[in-house]
XYZ file of C-alpha atoms in Angstrom:
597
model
C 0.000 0.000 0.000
C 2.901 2.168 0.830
C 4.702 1.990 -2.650
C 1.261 2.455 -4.218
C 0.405 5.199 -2.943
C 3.536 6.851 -2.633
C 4.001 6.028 -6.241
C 0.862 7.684 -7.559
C 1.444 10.839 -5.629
C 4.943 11.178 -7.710
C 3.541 9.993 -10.816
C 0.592 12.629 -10.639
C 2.737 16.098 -9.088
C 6.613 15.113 -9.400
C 9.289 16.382 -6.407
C 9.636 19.686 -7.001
C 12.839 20.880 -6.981
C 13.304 24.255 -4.729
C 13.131 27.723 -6.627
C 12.208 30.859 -6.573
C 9.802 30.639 -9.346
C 7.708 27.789 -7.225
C 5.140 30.521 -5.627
C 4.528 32.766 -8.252
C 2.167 35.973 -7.310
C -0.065 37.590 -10.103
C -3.293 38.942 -10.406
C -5.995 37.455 -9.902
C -4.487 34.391 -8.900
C -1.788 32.641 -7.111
C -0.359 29.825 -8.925
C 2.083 26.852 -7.201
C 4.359 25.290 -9.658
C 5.274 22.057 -8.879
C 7.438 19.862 -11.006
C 9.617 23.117 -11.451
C 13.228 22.204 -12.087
C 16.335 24.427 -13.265
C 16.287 23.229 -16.547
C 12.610 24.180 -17.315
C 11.382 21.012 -17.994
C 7.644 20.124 -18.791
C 7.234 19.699 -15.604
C 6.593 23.426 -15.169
C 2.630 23.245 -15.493
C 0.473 24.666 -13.281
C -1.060 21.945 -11.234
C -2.987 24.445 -8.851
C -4.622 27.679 -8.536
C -5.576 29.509 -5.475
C -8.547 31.629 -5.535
C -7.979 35.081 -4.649
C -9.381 37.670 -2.596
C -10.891 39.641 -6.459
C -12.761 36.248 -7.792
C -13.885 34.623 -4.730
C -17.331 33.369 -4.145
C -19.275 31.595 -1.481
C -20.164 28.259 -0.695
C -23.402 26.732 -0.059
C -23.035 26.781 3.657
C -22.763 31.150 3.151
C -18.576 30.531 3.302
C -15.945 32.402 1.701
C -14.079 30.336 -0.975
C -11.154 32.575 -1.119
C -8.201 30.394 -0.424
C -9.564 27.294 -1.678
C -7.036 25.605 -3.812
C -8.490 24.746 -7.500
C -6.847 21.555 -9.869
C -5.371 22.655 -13.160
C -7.293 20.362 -15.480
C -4.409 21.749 -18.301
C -2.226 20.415 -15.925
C -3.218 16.998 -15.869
C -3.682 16.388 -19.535
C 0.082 17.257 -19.850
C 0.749 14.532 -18.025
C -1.844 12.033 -20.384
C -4.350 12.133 -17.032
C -8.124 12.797 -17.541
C -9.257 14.022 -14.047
C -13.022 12.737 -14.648
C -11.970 9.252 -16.220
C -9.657 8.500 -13.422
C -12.615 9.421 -10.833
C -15.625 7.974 -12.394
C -18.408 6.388 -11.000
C -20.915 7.057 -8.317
C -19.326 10.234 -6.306
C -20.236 8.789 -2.832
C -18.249 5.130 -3.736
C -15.553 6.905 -5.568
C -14.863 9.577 -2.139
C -14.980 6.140 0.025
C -12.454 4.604 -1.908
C -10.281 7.996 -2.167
C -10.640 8.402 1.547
C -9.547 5.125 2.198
C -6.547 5.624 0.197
C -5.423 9.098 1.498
C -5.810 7.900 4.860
C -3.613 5.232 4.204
C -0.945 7.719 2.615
C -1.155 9.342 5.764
C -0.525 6.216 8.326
C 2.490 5.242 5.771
C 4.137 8.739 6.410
C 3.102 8.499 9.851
C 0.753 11.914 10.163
C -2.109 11.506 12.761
C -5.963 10.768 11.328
C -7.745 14.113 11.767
C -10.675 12.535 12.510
C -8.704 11.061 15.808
C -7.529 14.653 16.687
C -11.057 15.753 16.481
C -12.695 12.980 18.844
C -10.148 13.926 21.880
C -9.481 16.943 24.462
C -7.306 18.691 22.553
C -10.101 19.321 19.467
C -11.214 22.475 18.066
C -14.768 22.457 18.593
C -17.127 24.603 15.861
C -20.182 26.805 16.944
C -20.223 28.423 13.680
C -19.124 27.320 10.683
C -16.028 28.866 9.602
C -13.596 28.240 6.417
C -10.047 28.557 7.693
C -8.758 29.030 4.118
C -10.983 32.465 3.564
C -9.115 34.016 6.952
C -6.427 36.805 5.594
C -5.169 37.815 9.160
C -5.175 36.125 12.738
C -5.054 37.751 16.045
C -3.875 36.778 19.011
C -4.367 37.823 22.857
C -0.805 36.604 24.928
C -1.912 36.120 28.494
C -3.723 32.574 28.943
C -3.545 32.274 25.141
C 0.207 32.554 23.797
C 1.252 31.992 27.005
C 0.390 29.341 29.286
C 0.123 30.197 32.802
C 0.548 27.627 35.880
C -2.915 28.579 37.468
C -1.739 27.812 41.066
C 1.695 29.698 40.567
C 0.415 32.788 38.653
C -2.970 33.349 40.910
C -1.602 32.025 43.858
C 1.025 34.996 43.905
C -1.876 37.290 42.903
C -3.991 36.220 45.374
C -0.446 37.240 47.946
C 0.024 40.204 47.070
C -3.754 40.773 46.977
C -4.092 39.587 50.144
C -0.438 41.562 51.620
C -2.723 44.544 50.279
C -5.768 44.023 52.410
C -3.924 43.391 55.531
C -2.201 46.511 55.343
C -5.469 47.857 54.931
C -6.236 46.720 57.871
C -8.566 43.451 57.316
C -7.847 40.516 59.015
C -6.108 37.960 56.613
C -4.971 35.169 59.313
C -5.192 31.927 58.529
C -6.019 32.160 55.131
C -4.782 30.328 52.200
C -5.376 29.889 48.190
C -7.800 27.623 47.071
C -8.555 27.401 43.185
C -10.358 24.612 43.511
C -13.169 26.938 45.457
C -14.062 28.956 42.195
C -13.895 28.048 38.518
C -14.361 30.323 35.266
C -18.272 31.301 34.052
C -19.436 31.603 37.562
C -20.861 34.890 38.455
C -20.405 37.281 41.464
C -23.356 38.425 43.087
C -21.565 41.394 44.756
C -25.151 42.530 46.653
C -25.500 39.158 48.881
C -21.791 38.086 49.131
C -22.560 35.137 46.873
C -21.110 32.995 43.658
C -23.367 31.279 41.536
C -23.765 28.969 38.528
C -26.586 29.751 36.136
C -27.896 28.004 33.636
C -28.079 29.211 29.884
C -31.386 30.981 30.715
C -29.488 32.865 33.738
C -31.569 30.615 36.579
C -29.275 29.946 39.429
C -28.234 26.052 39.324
C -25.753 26.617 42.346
C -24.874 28.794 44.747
C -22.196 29.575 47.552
C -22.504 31.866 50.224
C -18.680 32.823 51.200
C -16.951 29.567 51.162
C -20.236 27.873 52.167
C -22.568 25.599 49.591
C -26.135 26.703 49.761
C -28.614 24.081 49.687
C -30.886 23.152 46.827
C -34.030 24.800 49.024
C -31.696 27.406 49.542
C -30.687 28.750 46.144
C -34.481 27.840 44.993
C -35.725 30.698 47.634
C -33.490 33.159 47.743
C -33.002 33.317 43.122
C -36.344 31.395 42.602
C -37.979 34.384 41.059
C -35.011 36.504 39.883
C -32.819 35.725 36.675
C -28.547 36.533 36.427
C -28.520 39.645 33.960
C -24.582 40.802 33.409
C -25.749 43.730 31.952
C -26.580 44.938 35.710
C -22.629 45.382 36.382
C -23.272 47.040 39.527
C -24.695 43.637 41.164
C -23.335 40.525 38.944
C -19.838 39.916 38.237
C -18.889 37.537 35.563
C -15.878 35.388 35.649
C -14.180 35.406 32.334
C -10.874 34.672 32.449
C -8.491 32.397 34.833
C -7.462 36.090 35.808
C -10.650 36.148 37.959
C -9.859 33.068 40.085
C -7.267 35.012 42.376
C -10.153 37.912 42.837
C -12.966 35.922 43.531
C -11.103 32.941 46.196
C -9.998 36.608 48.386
C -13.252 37.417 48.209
C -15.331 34.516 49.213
C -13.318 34.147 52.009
C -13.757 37.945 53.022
C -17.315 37.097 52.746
C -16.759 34.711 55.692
C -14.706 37.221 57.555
C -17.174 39.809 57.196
C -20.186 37.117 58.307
C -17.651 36.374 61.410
C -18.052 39.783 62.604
C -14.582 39.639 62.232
C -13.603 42.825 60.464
C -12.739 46.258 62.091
C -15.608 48.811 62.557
C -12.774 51.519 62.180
C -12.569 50.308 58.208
C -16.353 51.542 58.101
C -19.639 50.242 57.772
C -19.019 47.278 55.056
C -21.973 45.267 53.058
C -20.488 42.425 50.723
C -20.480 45.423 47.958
C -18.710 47.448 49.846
C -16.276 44.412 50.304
C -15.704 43.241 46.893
C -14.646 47.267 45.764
C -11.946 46.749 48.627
C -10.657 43.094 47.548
C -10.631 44.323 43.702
C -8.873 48.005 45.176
C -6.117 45.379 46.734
C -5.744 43.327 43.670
C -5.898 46.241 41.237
C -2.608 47.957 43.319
C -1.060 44.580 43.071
C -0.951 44.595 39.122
C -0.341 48.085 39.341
C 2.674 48.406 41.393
C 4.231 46.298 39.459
C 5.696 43.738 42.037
C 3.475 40.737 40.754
C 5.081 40.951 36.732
C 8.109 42.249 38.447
C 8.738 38.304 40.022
C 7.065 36.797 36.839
C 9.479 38.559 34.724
C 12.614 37.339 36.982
C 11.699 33.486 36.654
C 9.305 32.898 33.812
C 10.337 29.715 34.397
C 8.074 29.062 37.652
C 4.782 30.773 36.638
C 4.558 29.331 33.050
C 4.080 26.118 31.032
C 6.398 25.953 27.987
C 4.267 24.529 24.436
C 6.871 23.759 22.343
C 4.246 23.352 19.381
C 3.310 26.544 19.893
C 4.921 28.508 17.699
C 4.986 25.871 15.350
C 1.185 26.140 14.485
C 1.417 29.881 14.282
C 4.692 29.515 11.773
C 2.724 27.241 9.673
C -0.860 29.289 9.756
C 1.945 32.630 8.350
C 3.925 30.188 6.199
C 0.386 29.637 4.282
C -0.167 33.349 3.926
C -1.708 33.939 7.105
C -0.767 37.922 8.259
C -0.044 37.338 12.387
C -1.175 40.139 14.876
C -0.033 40.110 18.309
C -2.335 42.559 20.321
C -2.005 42.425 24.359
C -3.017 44.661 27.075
C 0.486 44.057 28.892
C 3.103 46.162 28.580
C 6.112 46.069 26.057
C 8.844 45.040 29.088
C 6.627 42.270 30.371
C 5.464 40.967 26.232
C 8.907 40.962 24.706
C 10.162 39.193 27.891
C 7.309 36.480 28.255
C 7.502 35.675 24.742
C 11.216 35.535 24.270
C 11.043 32.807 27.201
C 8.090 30.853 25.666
C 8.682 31.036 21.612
C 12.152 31.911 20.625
C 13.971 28.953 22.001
C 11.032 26.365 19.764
C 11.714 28.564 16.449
C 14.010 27.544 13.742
C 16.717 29.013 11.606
C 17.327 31.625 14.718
C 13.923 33.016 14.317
C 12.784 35.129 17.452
C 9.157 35.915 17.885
C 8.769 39.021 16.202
C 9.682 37.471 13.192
C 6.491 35.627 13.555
C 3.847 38.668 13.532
C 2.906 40.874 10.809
C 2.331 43.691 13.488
C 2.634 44.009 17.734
C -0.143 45.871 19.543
C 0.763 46.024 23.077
C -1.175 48.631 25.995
C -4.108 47.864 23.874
C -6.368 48.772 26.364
C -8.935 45.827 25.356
C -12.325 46.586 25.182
C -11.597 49.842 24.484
C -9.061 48.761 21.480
C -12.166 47.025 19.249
C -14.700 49.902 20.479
C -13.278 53.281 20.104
C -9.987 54.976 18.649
C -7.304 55.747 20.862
C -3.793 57.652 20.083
C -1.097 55.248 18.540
C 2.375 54.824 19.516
C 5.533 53.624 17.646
C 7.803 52.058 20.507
C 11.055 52.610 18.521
C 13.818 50.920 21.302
C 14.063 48.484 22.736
C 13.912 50.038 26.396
C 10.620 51.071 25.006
C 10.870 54.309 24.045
C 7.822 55.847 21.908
C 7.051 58.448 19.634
C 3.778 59.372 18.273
C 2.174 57.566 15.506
C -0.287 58.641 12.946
C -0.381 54.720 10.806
C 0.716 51.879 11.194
C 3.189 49.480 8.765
C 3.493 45.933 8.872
C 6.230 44.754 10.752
C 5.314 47.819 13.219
C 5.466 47.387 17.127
C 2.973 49.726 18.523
C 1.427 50.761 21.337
C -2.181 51.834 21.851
C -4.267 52.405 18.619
C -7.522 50.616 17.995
C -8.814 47.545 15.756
C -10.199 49.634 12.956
C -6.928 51.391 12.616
C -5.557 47.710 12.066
C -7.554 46.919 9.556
C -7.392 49.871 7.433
C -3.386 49.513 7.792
C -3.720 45.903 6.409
C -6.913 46.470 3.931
C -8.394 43.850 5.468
C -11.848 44.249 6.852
C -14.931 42.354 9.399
C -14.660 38.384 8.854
C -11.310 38.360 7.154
C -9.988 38.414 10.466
C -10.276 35.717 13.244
C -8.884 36.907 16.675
C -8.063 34.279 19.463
C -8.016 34.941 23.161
C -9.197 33.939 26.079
C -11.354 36.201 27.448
C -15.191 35.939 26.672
C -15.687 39.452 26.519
C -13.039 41.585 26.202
C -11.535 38.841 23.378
C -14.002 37.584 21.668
C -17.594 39.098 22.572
C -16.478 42.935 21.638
C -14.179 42.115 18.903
C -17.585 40.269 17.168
C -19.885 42.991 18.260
C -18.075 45.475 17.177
C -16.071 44.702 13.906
C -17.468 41.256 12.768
C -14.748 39.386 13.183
C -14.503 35.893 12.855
C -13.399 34.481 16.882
C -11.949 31.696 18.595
C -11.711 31.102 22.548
C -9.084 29.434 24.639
C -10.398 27.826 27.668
C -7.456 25.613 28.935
C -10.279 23.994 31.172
C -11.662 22.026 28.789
C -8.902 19.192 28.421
C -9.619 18.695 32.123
C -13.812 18.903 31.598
C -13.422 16.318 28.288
C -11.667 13.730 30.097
C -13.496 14.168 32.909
C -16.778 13.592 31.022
C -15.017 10.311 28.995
C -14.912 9.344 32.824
C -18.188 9.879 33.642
C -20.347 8.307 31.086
C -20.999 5.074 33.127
C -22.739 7.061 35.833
C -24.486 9.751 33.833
C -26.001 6.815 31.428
C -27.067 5.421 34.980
C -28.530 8.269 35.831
C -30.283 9.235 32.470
C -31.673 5.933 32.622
C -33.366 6.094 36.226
C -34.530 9.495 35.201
C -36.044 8.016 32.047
C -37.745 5.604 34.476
C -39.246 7.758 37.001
C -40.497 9.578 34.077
C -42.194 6.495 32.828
C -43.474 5.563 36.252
C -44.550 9.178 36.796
C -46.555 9.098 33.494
C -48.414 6.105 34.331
C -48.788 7.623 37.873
C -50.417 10.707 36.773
C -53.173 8.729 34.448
C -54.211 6.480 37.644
C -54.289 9.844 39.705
C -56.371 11.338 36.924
C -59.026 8.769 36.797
C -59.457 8.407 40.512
C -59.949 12.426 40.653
C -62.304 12.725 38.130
C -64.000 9.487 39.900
C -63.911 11.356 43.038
C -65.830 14.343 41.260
C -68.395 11.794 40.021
C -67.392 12.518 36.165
C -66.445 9.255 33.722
C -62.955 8.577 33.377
C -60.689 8.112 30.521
C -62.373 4.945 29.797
C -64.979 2.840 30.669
C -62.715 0.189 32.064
C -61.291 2.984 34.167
C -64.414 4.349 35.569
C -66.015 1.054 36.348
C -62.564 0.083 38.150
C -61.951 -1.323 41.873
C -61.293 1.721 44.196
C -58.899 -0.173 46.606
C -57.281 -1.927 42.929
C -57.019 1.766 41.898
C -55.208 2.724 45.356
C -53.014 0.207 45.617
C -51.897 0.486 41.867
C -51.336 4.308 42.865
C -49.515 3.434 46.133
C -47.141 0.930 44.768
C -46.148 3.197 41.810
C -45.614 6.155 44.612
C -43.118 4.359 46.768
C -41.234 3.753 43.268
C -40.740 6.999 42.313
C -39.709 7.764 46.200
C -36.851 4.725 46.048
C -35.906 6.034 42.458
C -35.820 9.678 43.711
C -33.754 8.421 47.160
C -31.372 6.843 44.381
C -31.488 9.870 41.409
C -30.717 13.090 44.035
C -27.056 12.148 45.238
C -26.024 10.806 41.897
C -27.036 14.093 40.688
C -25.258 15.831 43.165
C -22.210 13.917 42.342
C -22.502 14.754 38.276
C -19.687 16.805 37.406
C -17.653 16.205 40.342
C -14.944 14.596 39.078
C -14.310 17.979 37.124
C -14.731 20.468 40.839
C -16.996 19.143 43.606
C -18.629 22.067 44.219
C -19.410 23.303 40.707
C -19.373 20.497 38.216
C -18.588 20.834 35.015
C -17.717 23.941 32.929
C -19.731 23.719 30.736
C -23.315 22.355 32.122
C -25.731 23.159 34.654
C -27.588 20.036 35.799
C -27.472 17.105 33.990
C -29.430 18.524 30.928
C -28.852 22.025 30.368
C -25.843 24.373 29.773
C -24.080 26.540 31.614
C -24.109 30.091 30.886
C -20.789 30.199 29.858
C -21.371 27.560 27.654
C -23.913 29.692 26.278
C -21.734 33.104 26.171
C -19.380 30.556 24.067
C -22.135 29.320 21.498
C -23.143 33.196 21.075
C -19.485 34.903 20.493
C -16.775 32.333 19.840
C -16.659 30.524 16.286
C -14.567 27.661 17.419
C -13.145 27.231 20.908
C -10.165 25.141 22.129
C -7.899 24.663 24.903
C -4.914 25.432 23.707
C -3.458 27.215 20.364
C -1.104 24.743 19.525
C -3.887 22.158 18.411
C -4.192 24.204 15.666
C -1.027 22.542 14.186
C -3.371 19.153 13.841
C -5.821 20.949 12.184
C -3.397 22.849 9.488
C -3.858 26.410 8.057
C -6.603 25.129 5.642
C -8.959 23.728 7.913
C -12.615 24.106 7.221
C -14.514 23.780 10.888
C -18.412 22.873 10.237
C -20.876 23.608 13.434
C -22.618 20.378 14.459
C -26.539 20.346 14.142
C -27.764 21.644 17.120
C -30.523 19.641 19.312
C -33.988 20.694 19.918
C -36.657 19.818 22.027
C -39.210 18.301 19.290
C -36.467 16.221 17.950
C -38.275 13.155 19.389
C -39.716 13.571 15.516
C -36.759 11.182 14.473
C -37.914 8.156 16.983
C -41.656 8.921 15.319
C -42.696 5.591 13.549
C-alpha cells in the first residue's frame, strides 16, 4: 500500500525541486508550480490555482471560498491524465475509496488521522461554521492564550500580594490560604449578597455559595427562585471570564466569611459584601499596578509558566500559508517581549525570534476599548521602550495603543477576514464580534480537564439518564391512575370505561405501589445528581453544564461569540492552516420527531 500510494502521488505532481519561481504571485491568482526544475522542464505546469481575494465566491453553507485551492485540469492532460476518467463512477463510492486511500498515505508517512484529533481533548470544537482558508489575518491575545500560565503559581502569587494589600489595609487575613479549587471560570459574582453562583443558559441559578459555604438546593431555589442573572446589571453581577478572575474571587469569598464572622474592624467603616468586593478588587488592582506581581514573573518565567513547544509551530505554519499574524495584548512592552522571548524563541528555527512571527505588535491595547473606540497610537522605537507618536501603522510595526479599525485599514483587510483568538469571553471575543465582525476563537485551557473528565463519567451519567427516564415512565403512568381516581372522586367518567367502572382499593393500591417507586428512584437519582460533574470540581461540576441537561451560561456566552473554541493554540497545528470547521446540528426539544414511527 505504501509503494502504491507513494508512487501515484509522484507519478501525478513530481518532487519539485526548490526555486524561486515555485510561488509565483499575479493577479488574480496565485499559482504553485510544482514539477519546477532548473532546466525548465515540462514539468513546469500549473497543477494548482488559489482563488484570490478579487474572484472569490461563497459556498453553499454562506462561506468564503477565497483560499480554496483549484486543480489545473491543463495540468493533468500534460501529463496524459483525464481528471473525470480516473474518478468515475458514483461520487459517494468513488470519495470512500479515495478516503480510504489518502488515509492510508497518511498512516504510511506516519501523520495523525484528523478525525482522531477531532474525537479527543485537545479538538477544536465549531459553533459556527467557519472556512479557515478564507481568513487573511489572525489575532492573538498573549496572556492565557500565547502563554500558558501555571494557574496555582500565577494566581496564587496574585492572590499574595492581593491579600499583603488588604492586611495593610487593615482586614484581618490570618489563617487564610489559596484555594482554586473553590471557584472556577463562568461563575458569576453576586456582589449585593456576598454570593457565587452557577446559572444556567437561561441565567436561573443552578448553584450557589454563600462565602466559602454551599447553599442548599431549598436554599438557592428561595433566595433566586424568582429573579434571573442579567450581566448587563454590572453594579450587582460579576462575571468570571478569564483564569485572571480566580485570584479575585477565592480573596473574596473568604472575606465574605470574615465579614459574616463579625470579624472585620468597625474603624474600616460600615461594610456590606459590595462594599467588600470594591476593597478586595482596590487590593488586587494595586497589586498589578505596582508592578511587584510581573516584576517576580518577569525574573523566573520559568516558575509561573508552562512551555508549548508546538506553539509557535502552528502559528509559523498558519503565516507560512499566507496567514498575516497580529499580536495585540493589554500588557506592557517590558513584560510581552520578555514572556515571549522565554516561551517562543527557544522552539523557532533558523534563529527566528518571535517578532519574526507577527505581521504587526499591539501592546497597551487597552482591550475593550481597542475594538470599540480609537485611541492615540504609539511607535515604541527601542528596545527600552521608548515611543514616539504615531499617525499609521506598517506591517512589521510594534505599537502601542491604537484601535482595531486602525488595524484593519493599515492591512486592507476588513470584518470576517480576520479571526482573533483569546481567552477572554468578553473583552476577546464578545467585543471584537460585536463590534467589527470578526470571525473568533476562545481558549479555555479547562476544557482538556472537563473532556476527560466527562469520557470518565459516562458510566454514571447513562445510569442516571436511565433512572430518570424511568421515574419519568413511572410518573406518566402515575399521573393517568391519579387522573381517573380524581375525576372518579368528582363523580365525572374517566378516561375509559374500564377505568371508571374500576376497583377503588385496585385503583389505590396500583397508585400506592407506583408512589413508593418513584420515592426509592428519587432516594437513588438526588445524590447521583449531586455527584454529576464532580470529578471535574466538587462544588461546581462541570464547565460547561448546569444540571445534567442544560448548559451553563458560559457555555452559552461561548455558542453566542466564539466561532470555534479550544484549549490550547497549539492544536491548531493538527488541524493545518486550511482547515474548514463545520458547526454540528444543534438539538432541539421536538427532535423526538426522528424516533416517530
Amino acid at each position: 500500500m505504501a509503494t502504491t500510494n507513494l508512487q501515484y502521488l509522484q507519478n501525478l505532481f513530481p518532487r519539485p525541486t526548490i526555486s524561486p519561481t515555485c510561488l509565483v504571485i499575479g493577479a488574480p491568482r496565485m499559482v504553485f508550480k510544482c514539477g519546477c526544475s532548473s532546466s525548465g522542464s515540462s514539468g513546469q505546469e500549473d497543477v494548482f490555482s488559489l482563488t484570490s481575494s478579487s474572484k472569490y465566491d461563497v459556498d453553499y453553507l454562506g462561506q468564503s471560498t477565497k483560499g480554496d485551492l483549484n486543480v489545473n485540469l491543463e495540468h493533468l492532460e500534460a501529463f496524459g491524465l483525464d481528471g473525470q476518467a480516473t474518478l468515475e463512477g458514483p461520487i459517494e463510492q468513488v470519495a470512500r475509496m479515495e478516503t480510504e486511500e489518502a488515509e492510508g498515505l497518511l498512516r504510511d508517512l506516519g501523520i495523525p488521522s484528523p478525525s482522531a484529533v477531532r474525537l479527543s481533548p485537545r479538538g477544536i470544537f465549531c459553533s459556527r461554521t467557519l472556512n479557515l482558508r478564507s481568513i487573511s489575518a489572525i489575532g492573538y491575545d498573549m496572556d492565557y492564550t500565547l502563554i500558558q500560565y501555571n494557574v496555582m503559581a500565577w494566581e496564587g502569587r496574585a492572590y499574595d500580594y492581593c491579600m499583603d494589600n488588604l492586611k495593610n489595609m487593615g482586614f484581618p487575613v490570618e489563617g487564610l490560604a489559596f484555594d482554586p479549587d473553590l471557584v472556577i471560570r463562568g461563575l458569576v459574582i453576586d456582589k449585593e449578597k456576598g454570593n457565587l453562583v452557577k446559572a444556567d443558559r437561561f441565567g436561573y441559578v443552578k448553584r450557589a455559595m454563600h462565602g466559602t459555604k454551599m447553599l442548599s438546593t431549598r436554599a438557592v431555589s428561595e433566595m433566586y427562585g424568582r429573579e434571573l442573572v442579567d450581566l448587563r446589571k454590572e453594579s450587582r453581577w460579576e462575571f468570571l471570564n478569564t483564569l485572571f478572575s480566580v485570584s479575585e474571587a477565592v480573596a473574596y469569598m473568604q472575606m465574605v466569611d470574615r465579614l459574616d464572622e463579625g470579624a472585620i474592624p468597625v474603624d474600616l467603616g460600615p461594610l456590606d459584601c459590595k462594599g467588600l468586593y470594591k476593597a478586595v478588587g482596590k487590593a488586587l488592582f494595586r497589586a498589578h499596578v505596582e508592578g511587584q506581581l510581573k516584576s517576580e514573573i518577569m525574573s523566573k518565567p520559568e516558575l509561573f509558566v508552562e512551555p508549548d513547544p508546538e506553539l509557535p509551530l502552528a502559528l509559523l505554519d498558519q503565516k507560512e500559508a499566507g496567514k498575516r499574524l497580529l499580536l495585540i495584548t493589554n500588557s506592557d512592552y517590558h513584560y510581552t517581549d520578555k514572556m515571549m522571548r522565554h516561551s517562543f524563541n527557544k522552539f523557532l528555527p533558523n534563529d527566528m525570534g518571535w517578532r519574526d512571527l507577527f505581521d504587526m505588535v499591539i501592546v497597551s491595547a487597552r482591550k475593550p476599548e481597542f475594538f470599540q473606540m480609537s485611541h492615540p497610537l504609539y511607535e515604541v522605537v527601542t528596545g527600552e521602550g521608548l515611543m514616539r507618536p504615531c499617525f499609521k501603522a506598517q506591517t512589521g510595526g510594534l505599537y502601542s495603543g491604537g484601535s482595531a479599525q486602525m488595524v484593519e485599514n493599515s492591512l486592507n483587510i476588513h470584518g470576517d477576514e480576520i479571526l482573533y483568538v483569546g481567552d477572554h469571553i468578553y473583552t476577546d471575543v464578545s467585543q471584537s464580534k460585536v463590534h467589527l465582525r470578526w470571525r473568533t476563537a476562545l481558549i479555555c485551557r479547562e476544557l482538556e480537564e472537563e473532556y476527560n473528565a466527562l469520557i470518565h463519567s459516562r458510566g454514571h451519567r447513562a445510569t442516571l439518564v436511565e433512572l430518570i427516564n424511568q421515574k419519568e415512565i413511572v410518573g406518566d403512568l402515575f399521573n393517568q391512575l391519579r387522573l381517573a381516581l380524581q375525576r372518579r372522586t368528582k363523580e365525572r367518567p374517566a378516561q375509559t370505561l374500564a377505568a371508571t367502572n374500576m376497583d377503588d382499593q385496585e385503583l389505590t393500591e396500583s397508585m400506592q405501589k407506583l408512589l413508593i417507586v418513584m420515592q426509592r428512584l428519587d432516594e437513588k437519582i438526588a445524590p447521583m445528581l449531586d455527584a454529576d460533574g464532580e470529578l471535574f470540581n466538587k462544588r461546581w461540576g462541570f464547565l460547561s453544564r448546569a444540571g445534567l441537561w442544560d448548559k451553563s451560561h458560559l457555555m452559552r456566552q461561548i455558542e453566542k461569540y466564539a466561532d470555534i473554541y479550544t484549549s490550547r493554540v497549539s492544536n491548531f497545528l493538527n488541524y493545518t492552516p486550511f482547515m474548514y470547521f463545520r458547526s454540528q446540528e444543534q438539538t432541539l426539544a421536538h427532535d423526538s420527531y426522528s424516533h416517530h414511527c
